[in-house]
Amino acid sequence: MNVGDRHYRTIWLNGDGWSVDLIDQRWLPHDFRVVNVNTVDGIAVAIREMWVRGAPLIGVAAACGVAMRMREDASDAALDAVWEKLHATRPTAINLRWALDDMRNLLRPLPVSQRAAAAYRRAAGIADEDVEINRAIGTHGLEIIRKIAAGKKPGEPVNILTHCNAGWLATVDYGTATAPIYLAVEAGIPVHVYVDETRPRNQGAHLTAWEMAGHGIPHTLIVDNAGGHLMQHGMVDMVVVGTDRTTANGDVCNKIGTYLKALAAKDNGVPFYVALPSPTIDWTVKDGVKEIPIEERSGDEVSLVWGRDHDGAIRQVRISPDATPAGNPAFDVTPARLVTGLITERGVAQASPEGLRGLFPERARAAA
Ligand code: MRU
């Protein structure tokens, strides 16, 4: 998407032809910084410390890391070691394992001398596929927004609530949950987005709000606890969120707090959609609540909050007593029964084994 008048992806190959440049998201919305990363260790830090984040982007960053390692050492041992190193960076988003498996399965049968070039080609391919998938999700999600708009008075906006950041910063471009919103705006459908701040790291306040403001999309930042109230008062027409891992039966793992939004949506008859790129489906898992590993991050993310001070400096402040311990589960699982539909690149599926199998029969078969 554009930042000012320049088009950016979130990650791209540097002019040197082998290292990568990426948007360091830790400083947004206050500072737009692009950094160069030229080692696998650097990629591992960028993923773990969330310079890059969001399931699809984590996968692409990992693929780039594999390519960098293959340039130094393309042996089987190096391939296995880089898979392990990058896989250990974040446990919940399945796109990480999907991208690492994809790279290893492609590279392993190749002669060592061809692996680096093939790895760079495939990493670029995964990035391009992500963009295409998100565009397609956008076209299917647009139809849902269009139908809701048809039931409103002319000019009245469709009010959409979203959680965390499943926007272009979470992907290579377009975003998953935001792709239908961009297309609705392009189609002239008035929309208004409620942006959950998304404690503890505030990806909604920092990133989604920045994306919406950057594209002139009407939006309002709300605290995470406000969603239920807004839904009770008819102020939300639909919820659309992203996902870090969705099971074969349609259970949706996403940023902590998503489950509470889904409960409130169910109680108030508000449709709850999940934008789901197919690499985010974990065909090996059936029960999301029992089987998906939930990342537990540092309690400092809860006790310390980043922001821009009056003097313009970006600072972190403590909001709780020094002695108070904090827990920080980073994701939760929304059971399939609370999900109205899964918006994939192949269409909108019911959140059920049949729904997902119907759209992706070959993947379901391969995993069986
Ligand atoms: O911890 P993060 O910021 O990597 O988590 C990302 C999310 O949970 C996003 O909201 C998302 O829906 C998945 S990425 C499209």
PDB file of N, CA and C in Angstrom, residues 68 89 178 185 190 194 289 319:
ATOM      1  N   MET A  68      18.597 -16.711   2.696  1.00  0.00           N
ATOM      2  CA  MET A  68      19.881 -16.114   3.120  1.00  0.00           C
ATOM      3  C   MET A  68      20.845 -17.179   3.619  1.00  0.00           C
ATOM      4  N   THR A  89      10.943 -19.312  16.651  1.00  0.00           N
ATOM      5  CA  THR A  89      10.791 -17.889  16.969  1.00  0.00           C
ATOM      6  C   THR A  89       9.414 -17.541  17.538  1.00  0.00           C
ATOM      7  N   THR A 178      -8.471  -6.505   6.076  1.00  0.00           N
ATOM      8  CA  THR A 178      -8.681  -5.159   5.530  1.00  0.00           C
ATOM      9  C   THR A 178      -8.879  -5.160   4.012  1.00  0.00           C
ATOM     10  N   VAL A 185     -14.208   0.531  -0.280  1.00  0.00           N
ATOM     11  CA  VAL A 185     -13.963   1.970  -0.448  1.00  0.00           C
ATOM     12  C   VAL A 185     -13.782   2.283  -1.933  1.00  0.00           C
ATOM     13  N   PRO A 190     -19.821   3.358   1.342  1.00  0.00           N
ATOM     14  CA  PRO A 190     -19.335   4.038   2.555  1.00  0.00           C
ATOM     15  C   PRO A 190     -19.115   3.038   3.692  1.00  0.00           C
ATOM     16  N   TYR A 194     -14.477   0.378  13.243  1.00  0.00           N
ATOM     17  CA  TYR A 194     -14.124   0.454  14.663  1.00  0.00           C
ATOM     18  C   TYR A 194     -12.846  -0.356  14.868  1.00  0.00           C
ATOM     19  N   VAL A 289      -8.978 -25.380  20.691  1.00  0.00           N
ATOM     20  CA  VAL A 289      -8.765 -24.995  22.097  1.00  0.00           C
ATOM     21  C   VAL A 289      -7.752 -25.932  22.755  1.00  0.00           C
ATOM     22  N   ILE A 319       2.698   0.957  33.933  1.00  0.00           N
ATOM     23  CA  ILE A 319       1.336   1.301  34.364  1.00  0.00           C
ATOM     24  C   ILE A 319       0.879   0.475  35.566  1.00  0.00           C
TER      25      ILE A 319
END
